mmCIF file of C-alpha atoms in Angstrom:
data_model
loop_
_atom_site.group_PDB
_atom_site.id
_atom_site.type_symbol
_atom_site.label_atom_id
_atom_site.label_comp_id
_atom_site.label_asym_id
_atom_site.label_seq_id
_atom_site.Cartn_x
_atom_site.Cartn_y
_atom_site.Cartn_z
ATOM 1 C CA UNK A 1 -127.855 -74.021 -21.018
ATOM 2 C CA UNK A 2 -130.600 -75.712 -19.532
ATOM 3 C CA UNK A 3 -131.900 -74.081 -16.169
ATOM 4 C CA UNK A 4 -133.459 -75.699 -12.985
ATOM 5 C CA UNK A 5 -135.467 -74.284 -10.767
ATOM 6 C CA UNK A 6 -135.466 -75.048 -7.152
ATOM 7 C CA UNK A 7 -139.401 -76.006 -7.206
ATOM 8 C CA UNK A 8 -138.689 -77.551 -3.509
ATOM 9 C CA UNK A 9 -137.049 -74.012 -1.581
ATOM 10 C CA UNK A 10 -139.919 -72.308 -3.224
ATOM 11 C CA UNK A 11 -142.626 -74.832 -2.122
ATOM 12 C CA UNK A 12 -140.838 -75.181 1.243
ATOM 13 C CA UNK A 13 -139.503 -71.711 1.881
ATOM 14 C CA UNK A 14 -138.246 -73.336 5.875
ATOM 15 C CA UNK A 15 -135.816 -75.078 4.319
ATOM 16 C CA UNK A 16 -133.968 -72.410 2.937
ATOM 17 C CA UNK A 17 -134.541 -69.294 4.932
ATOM 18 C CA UNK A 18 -131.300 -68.817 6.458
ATOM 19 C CA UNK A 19 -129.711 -70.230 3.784
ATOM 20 C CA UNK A 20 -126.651 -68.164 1.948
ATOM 21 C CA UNK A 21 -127.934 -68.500 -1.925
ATOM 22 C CA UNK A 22 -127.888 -65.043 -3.650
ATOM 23 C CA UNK A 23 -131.232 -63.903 -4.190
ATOM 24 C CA UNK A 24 -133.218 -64.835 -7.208
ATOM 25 C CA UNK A 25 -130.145 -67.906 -7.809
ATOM 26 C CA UNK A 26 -131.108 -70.957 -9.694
ATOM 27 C CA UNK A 27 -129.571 -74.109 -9.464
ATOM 28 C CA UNK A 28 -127.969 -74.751 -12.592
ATOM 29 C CA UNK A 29 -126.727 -77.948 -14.712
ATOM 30 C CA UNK A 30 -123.406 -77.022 -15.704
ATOM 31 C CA UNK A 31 -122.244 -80.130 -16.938
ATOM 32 C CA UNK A 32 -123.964 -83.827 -17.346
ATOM 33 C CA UNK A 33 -123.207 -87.211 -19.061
ATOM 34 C CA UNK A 34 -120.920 -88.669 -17.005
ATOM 35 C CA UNK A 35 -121.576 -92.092 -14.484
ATOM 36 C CA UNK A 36 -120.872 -90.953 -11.052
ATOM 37 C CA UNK A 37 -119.102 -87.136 -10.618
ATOM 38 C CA UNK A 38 -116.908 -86.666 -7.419
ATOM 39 C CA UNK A 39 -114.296 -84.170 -5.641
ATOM 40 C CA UNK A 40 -114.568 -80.904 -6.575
ATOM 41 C CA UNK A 41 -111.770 -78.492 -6.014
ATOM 42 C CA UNK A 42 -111.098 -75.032 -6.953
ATOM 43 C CA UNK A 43 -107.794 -73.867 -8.021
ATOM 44 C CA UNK A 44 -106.397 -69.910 -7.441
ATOM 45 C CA UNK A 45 -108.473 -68.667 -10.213
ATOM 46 C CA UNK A 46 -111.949 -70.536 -9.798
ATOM 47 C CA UNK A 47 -111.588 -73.370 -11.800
ATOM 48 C CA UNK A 48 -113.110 -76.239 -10.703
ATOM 49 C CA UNK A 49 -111.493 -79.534 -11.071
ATOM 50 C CA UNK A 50 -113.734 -82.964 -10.702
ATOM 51 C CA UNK A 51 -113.586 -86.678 -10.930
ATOM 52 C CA UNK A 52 -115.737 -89.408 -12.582
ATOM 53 C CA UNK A 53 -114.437 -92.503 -10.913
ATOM 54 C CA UNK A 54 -116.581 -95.017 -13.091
ATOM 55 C CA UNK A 55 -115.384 -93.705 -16.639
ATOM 56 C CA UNK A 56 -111.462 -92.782 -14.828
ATOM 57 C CA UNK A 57 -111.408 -89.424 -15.831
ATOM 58 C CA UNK A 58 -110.763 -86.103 -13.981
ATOM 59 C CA UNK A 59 -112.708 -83.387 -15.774
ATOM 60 C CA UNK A 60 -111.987 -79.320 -15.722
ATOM 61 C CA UNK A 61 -114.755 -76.510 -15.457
ATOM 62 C CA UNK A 62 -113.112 -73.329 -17.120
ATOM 63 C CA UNK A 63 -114.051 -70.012 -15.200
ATOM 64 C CA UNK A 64 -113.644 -68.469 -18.593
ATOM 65 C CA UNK A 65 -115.464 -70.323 -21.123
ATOM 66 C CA UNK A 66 -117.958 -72.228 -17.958
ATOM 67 C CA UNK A 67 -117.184 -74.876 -20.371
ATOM 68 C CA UNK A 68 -116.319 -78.549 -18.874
ATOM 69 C CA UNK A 69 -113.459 -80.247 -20.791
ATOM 70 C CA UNK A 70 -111.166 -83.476 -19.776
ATOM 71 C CA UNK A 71 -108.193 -82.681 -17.893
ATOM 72 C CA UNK A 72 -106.517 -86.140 -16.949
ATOM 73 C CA UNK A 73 -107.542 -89.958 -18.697
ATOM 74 C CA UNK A 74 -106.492 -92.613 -17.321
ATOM 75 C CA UNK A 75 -106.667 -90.893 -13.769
ATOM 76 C CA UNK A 76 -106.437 -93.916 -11.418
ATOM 77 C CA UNK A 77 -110.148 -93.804 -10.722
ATOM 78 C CA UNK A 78 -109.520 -90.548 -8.678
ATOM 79 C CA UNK A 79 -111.955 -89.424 -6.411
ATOM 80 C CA UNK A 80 -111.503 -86.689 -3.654
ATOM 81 C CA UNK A 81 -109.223 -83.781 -4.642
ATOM 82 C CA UNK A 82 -107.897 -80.794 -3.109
ATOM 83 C CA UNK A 83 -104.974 -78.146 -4.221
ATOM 84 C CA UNK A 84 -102.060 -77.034 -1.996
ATOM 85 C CA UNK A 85 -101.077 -73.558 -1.747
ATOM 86 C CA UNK A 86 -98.960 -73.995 -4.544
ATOM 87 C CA UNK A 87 -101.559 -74.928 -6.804
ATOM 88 C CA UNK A 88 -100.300 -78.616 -7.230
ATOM 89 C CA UNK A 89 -103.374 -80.905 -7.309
ATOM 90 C CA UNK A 90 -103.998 -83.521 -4.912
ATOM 91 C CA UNK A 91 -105.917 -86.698 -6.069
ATOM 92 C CA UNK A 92 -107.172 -89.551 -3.730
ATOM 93 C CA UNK A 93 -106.213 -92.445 -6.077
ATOM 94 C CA UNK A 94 -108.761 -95.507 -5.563
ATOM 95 C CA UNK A 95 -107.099 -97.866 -8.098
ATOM 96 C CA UNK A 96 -104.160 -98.811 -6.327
ATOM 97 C CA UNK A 97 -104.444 -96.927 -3.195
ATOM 98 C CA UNK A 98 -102.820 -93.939 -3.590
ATOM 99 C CA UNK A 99 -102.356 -90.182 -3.007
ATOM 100 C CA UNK A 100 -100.872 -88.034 -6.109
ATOM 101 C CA UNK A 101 -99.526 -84.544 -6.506
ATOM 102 C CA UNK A 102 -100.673 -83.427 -10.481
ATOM 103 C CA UNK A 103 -98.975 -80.532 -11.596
ATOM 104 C CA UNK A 104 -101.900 -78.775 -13.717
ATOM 105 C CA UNK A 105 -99.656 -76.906 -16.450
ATOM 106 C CA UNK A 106 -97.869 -80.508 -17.329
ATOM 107 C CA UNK A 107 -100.236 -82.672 -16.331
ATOM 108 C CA UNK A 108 -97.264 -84.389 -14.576
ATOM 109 C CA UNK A 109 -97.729 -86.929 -11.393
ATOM 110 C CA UNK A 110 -95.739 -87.854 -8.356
ATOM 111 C CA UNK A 111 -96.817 -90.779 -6.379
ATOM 112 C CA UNK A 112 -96.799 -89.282 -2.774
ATOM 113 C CA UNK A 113 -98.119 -92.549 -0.755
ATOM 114 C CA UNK A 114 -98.848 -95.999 -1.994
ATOM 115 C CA UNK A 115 -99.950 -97.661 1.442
ATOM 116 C CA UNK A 116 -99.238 -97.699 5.271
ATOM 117 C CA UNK A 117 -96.711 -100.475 7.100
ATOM 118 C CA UNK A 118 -96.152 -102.483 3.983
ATOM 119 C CA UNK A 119 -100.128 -103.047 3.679
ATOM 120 C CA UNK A 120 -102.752 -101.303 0.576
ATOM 121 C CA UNK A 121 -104.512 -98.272 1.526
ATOM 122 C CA UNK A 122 -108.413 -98.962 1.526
ATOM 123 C CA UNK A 123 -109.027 -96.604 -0.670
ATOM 124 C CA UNK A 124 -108.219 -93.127 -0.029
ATOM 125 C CA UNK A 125 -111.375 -90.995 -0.671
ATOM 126 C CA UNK A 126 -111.382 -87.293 0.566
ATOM 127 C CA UNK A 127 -108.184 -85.048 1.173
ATOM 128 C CA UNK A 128 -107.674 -81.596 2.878
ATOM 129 C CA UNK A 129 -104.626 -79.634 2.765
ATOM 130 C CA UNK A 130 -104.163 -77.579 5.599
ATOM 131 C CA UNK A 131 -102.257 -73.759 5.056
ATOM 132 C CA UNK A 132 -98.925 -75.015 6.020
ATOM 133 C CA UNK A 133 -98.992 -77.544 3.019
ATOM 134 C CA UNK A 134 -99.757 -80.666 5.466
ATOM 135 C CA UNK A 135 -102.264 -83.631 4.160
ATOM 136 C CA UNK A 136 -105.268 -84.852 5.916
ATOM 137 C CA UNK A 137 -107.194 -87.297 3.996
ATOM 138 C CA UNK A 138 -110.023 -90.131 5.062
ATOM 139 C CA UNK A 139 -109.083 -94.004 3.993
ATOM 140 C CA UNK A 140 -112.980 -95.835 4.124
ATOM 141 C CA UNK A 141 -112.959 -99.132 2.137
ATOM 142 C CA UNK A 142 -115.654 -99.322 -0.382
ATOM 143 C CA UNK A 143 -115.319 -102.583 -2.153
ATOM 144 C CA UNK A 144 -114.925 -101.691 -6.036
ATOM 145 C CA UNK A 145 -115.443 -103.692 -9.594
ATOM 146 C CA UNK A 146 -112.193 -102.991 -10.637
ATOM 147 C CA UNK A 147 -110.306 -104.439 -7.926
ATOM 148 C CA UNK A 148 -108.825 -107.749 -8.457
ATOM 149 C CA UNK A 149 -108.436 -110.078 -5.890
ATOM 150 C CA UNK A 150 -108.964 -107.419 -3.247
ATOM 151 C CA UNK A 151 -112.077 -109.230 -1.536
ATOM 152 C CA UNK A 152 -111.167 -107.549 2.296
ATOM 153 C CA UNK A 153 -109.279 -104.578 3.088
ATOM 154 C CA UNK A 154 -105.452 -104.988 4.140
ATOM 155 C CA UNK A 155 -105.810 -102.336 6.907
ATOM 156 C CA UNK A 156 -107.595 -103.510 9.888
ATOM 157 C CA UNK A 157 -109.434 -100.374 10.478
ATOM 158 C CA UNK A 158 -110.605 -97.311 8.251
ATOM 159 C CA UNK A 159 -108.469 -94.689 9.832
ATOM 160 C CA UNK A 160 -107.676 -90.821 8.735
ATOM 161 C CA UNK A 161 -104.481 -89.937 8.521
ATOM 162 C CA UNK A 162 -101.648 -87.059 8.387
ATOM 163 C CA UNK A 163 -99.061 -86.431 5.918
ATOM 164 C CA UNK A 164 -96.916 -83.866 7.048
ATOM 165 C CA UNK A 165 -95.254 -81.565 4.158
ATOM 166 C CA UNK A 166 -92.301 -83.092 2.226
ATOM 167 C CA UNK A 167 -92.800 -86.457 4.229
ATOM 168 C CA UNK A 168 -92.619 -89.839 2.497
ATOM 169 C CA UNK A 169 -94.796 -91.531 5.536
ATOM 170 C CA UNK A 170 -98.286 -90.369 7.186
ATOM 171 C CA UNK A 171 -99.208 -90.777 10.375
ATOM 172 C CA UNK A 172 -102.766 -92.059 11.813
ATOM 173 C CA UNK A 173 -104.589 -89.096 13.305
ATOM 174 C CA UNK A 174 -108.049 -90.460 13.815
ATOM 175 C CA UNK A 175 -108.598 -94.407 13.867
ATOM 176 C CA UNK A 176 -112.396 -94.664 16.149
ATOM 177 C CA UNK A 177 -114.172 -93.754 13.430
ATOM 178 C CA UNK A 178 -116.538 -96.366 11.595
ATOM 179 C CA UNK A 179 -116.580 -95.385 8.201
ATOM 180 C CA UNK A 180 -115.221 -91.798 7.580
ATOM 181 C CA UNK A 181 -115.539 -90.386 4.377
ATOM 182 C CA UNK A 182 -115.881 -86.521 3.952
ATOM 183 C CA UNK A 183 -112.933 -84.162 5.494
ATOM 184 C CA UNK A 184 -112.251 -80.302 5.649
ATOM 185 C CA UNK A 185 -110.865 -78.113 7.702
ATOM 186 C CA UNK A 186 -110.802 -74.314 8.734
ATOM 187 C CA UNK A 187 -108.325 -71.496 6.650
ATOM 188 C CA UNK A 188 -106.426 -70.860 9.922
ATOM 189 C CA UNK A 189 -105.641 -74.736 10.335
ATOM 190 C CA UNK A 190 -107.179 -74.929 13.768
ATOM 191 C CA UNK A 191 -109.836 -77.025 12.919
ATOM 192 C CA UNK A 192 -111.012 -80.015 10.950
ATOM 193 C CA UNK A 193 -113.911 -81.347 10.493
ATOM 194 C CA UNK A 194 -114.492 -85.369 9.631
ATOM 195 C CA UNK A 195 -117.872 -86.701 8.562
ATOM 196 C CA UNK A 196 -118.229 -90.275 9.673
ATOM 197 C CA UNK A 197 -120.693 -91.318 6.851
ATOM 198 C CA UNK A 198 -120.866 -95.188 8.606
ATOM 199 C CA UNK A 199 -122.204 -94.057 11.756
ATOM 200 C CA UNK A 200 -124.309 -91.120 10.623
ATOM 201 C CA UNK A 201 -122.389 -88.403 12.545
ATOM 202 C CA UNK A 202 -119.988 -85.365 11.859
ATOM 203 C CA UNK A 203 -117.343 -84.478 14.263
ATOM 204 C CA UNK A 204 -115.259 -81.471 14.539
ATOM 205 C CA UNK A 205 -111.521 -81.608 15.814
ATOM 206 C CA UNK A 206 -108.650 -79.274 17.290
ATOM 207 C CA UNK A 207 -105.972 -79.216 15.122
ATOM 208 C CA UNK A 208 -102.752 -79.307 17.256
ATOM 209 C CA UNK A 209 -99.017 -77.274 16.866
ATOM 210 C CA UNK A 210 -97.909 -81.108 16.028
ATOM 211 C CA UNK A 211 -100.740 -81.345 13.427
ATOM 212 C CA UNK A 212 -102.235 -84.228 16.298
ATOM 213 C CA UNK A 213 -106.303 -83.939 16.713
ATOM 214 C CA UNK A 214 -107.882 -83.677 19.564
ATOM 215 C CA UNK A 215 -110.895 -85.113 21.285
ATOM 216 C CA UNK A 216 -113.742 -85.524 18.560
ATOM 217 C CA UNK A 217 -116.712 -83.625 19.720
ATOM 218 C CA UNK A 218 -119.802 -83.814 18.115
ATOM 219 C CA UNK A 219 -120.884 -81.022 15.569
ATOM 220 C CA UNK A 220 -124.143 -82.682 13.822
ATOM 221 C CA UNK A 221 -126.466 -85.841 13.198
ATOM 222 C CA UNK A 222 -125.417 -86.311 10.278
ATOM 223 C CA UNK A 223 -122.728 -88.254 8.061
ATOM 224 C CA UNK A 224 -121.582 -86.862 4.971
ATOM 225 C CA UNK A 225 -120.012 -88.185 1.692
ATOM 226 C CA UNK A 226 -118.203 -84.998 0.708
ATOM 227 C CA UNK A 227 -118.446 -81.517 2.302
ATOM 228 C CA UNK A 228 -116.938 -77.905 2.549
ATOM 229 C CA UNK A 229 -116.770 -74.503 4.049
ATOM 230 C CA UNK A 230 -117.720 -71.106 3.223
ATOM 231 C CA UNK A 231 -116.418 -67.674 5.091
ATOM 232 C CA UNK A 232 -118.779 -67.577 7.515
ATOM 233 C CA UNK A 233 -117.926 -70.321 8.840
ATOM 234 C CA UNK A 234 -121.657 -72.512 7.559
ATOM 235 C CA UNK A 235 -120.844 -76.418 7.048
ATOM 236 C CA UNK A 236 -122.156 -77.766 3.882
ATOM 237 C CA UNK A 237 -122.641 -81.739 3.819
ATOM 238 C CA UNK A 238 -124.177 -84.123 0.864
ATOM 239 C CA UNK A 239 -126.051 -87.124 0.539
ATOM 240 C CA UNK A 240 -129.643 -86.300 -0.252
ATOM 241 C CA UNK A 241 -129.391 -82.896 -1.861
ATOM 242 C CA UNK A 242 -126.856 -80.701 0.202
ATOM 243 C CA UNK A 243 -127.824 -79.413 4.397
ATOM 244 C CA UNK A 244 -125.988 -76.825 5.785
ATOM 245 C CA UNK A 245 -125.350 -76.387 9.374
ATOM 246 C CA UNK A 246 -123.974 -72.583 10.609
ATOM 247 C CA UNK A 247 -120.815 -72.610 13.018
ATOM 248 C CA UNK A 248 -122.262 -73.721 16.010
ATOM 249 C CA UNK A 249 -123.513 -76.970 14.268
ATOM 250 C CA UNK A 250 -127.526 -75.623 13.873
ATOM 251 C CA UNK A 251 -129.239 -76.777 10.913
ATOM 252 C CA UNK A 252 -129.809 -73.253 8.666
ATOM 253 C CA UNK A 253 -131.710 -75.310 5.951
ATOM 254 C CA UNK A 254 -130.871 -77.797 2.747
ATOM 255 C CA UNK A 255 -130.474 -77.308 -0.960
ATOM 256 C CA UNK A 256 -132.441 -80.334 -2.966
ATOM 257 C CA UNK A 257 -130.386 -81.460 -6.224
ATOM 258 C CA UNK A 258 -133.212 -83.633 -8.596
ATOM 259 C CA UNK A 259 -131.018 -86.960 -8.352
ATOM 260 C CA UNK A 260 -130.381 -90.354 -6.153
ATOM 261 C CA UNK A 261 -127.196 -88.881 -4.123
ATOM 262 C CA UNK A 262 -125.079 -85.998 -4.469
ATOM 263 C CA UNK A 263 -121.674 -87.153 -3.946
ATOM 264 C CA UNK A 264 -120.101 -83.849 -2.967
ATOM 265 C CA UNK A 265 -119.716 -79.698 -3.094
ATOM 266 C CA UNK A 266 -117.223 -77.196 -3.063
ATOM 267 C CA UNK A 267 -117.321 -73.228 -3.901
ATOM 268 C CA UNK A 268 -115.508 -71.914 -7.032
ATOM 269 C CA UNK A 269 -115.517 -69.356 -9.959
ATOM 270 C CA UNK A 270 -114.092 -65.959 -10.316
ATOM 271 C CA UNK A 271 -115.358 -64.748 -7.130
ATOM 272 C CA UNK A 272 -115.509 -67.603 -5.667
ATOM 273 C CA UNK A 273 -119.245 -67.456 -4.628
ATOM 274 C CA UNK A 274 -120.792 -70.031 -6.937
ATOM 275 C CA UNK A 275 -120.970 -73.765 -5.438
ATOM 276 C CA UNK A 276 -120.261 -76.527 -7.091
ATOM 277 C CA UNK A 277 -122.051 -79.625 -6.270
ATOM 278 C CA UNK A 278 -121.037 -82.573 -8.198
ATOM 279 C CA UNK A 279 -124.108 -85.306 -8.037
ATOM 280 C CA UNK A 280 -124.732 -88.755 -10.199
ATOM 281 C CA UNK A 281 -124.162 -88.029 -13.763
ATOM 282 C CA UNK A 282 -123.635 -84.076 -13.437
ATOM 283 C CA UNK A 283 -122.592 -80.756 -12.248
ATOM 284 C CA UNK A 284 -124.529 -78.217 -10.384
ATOM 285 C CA UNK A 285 -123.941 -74.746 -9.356
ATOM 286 C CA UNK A 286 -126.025 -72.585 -7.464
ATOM 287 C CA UNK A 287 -124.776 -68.659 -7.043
ATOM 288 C CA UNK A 288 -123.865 -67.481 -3.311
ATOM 289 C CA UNK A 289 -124.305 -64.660 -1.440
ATOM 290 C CA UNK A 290 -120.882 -65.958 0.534
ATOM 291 C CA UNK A 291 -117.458 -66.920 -0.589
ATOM 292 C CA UNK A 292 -116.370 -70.012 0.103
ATOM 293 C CA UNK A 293 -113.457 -70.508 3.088
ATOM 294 C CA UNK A 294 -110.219 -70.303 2.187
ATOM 295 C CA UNK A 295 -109.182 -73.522 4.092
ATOM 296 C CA UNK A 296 -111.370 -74.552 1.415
ATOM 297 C CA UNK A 297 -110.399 -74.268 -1.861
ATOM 298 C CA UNK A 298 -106.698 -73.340 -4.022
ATOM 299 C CA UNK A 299 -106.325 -69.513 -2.860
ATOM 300 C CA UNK A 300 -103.072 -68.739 -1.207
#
C-alpha cells in the first residue's frame, strides 16, 4: 500500500503541535479510484462505511482485511451517513430527497422521509443520530446533474431538521442558517454542533429534553462540509485538508490531505483511533492518539 507522508506538518511543525495524531503516524491512502468519496461512518466494530455520490455507490472498509469493497449499487446517490445504536445505517439520499434506514446484514431499505409539507427535500446531506435513536440531519440544496426538471428548490429555505425515533414526520429545528451542511453532536446528546458551510461559520447548540435547540452561539470561523468528534471533546472540520479546533472552539492545528477538497472525516477501526477522511477520488487514514466520540460513530 502506497504511503504518504505529511511533508507539510513536518515543514510546518505549528500546524500540528497540539494536534492528537499518534506519534510517528502517516497519512495513508487506503482506498482511491472513485469520483467524489463522502460520509464516512463507523459501525460497532470499526468498519467504515462511505459514499461516492457521482458513480451511486456506497462502499465498505473491512477492519479485518483494511480492504475496501462495494456494499450497496444503486444507492440513491447517498451522501452523509451515520448508524443508530442499533447498528441500522442511515443514508442521506440526494436522488429523490430522502432519508433511509439500510439494514447492513440484508442490505434491506426502509424509506424513513421522502419530503416535508407535501414539498421535495433539497437534498438531505449530513445526518447525526443522537443516543436516544433521534435524527438530526442538514437539508442544503446543491443543484445536481441528475436531477430532472428540478431547476429551484421546493423548500423555501435550507433548514435542519429533527426526526424523533419511530416518527413518520420531522420537525424544523434550525431554519437561520444560510447554507448548512456538516452536523454532529456530543455522546451525551446535549450538544450539536452545525457547520454553516454558506456563511463560513460553525455554531454549537443546546440540545433540549424536547430534542428543541437552543440559541446558536458561535464556536469557530469556519464552515465545514463534513465534520466529527473525538473523546476529548477536539472538533474536526474539512474543506482544505482537515482543522481541528479543541472544546472551547481554539484552533489546535490542521491536517493537509494532497487534493482539491476533502469532503469529510470520521474515526473508525478496531480501536477506534484511526480517522478516516474521505477526500476527491480516495480514502485517507491517519492513526490517533484519541478515540473518536461516541456521539460519533456506531458504538452503543
Amino acid at each position: 500500500m502506497k504511503k504518504l507522508l505529511l511533508p507539510l506538518l513536518a515543514a510546518h511543525p505549528l500546524l500540528h503541535a497540539q494536534l492528537p495524531v499518534s506519534p510517528g503516524a502517516e497519512l495513508t491512502l487506503a482506498s482511491e479510484g472513485f469520483k467524489f468519496t463522502e460520509g464516512p461512518a463507523a459501525d460497532a466494530q470499526g468498519n467504515v462505511y462511505f459514499t461516492d455520490q457521482p458513480n451511486d455507490s456506497i462502499l465498505k472498509w473491512s477492519v479485518e482485511t483494511g480492504k475496501t469493497s462495494e456494499f450497496l449499487k444503486p444507492a440513491g446517490r447517498s451522501n452523509g451517513l451515520f448508524f443508530t445504536p442499533e447498528g441500522k445505517l442511515i443514508a442521506c439520499v440526494d436522488e429523490n430527497g430522502e432519508l433511509w434506514s439500510l439494514d447492513p446484514a440484508s442490505k434491506e431499505v426502509t424509506v424513513l422521509l421522502s419530503g416535508y409539507d407535501g414539498k421535495l427535500f433539497n437534498g438531505p446531506n449530513d445526518v447525526w443520530v443522537d443516543p436516544g435513536g433521534g435524527m438530526y440531519f442538514t437539508d442544503p440544496f446543491y443543484k445536481r446533474p441528475y436531477w430532472e426538471g428540478r431547476e429551484k428548490p421546493e423548500q423555501e429555505k435550507q433548514r435542519v431538521y429533527f426526526l424523533p425515533k419511530g416518527a413518520g414526520k420531522p420537525v424544523v429545528a434550525e431554519d437561520t442558517l444560510k447554507q448548512p451542511n456538516g452536523i454532529i453532536g456530543t455522546a451525551d446528546g446535549k450538544t450539536l454542533f452545525i457547520a454553516d458551510i454558506g456563511s463560513g461559520r460553525t455554531y454549537r447548540y443546546k440540545i433540549g429534553a424536547d430534542h428543541s435547540l437552543g440559541e446558536k452561539e458561535l464556536f469557530c470561523e469556519m464552515g465545514s462540509d463534513g465534520m466529527t468528534l473525538d473523546a476529548a471533546g477536539n472538533l474536526y472540520l474539512t474543506g482544505k485538508g482537515v482543522t481541528v479546533f479543541d472544546k472551547n472552539g481554539v484552533k489546535l492545528g490542521e491536517i493537509p490531505v494532497p487534493e482539491g477538497w476533502t469532503a469529510n472525516v470520521a474515526f473508525g477501526g478496531k480501536e477506534m483511533k484511526t480517522l478516516f477522511i474521505t477526500a476527491m477520488d480516495s480514502l485517507y487514514t491517519l492513526e490517533m492518539s484519541v478515540q473518536g466520540s461516541r456521539g460519533a460513530d456506531g458504538r452503543k
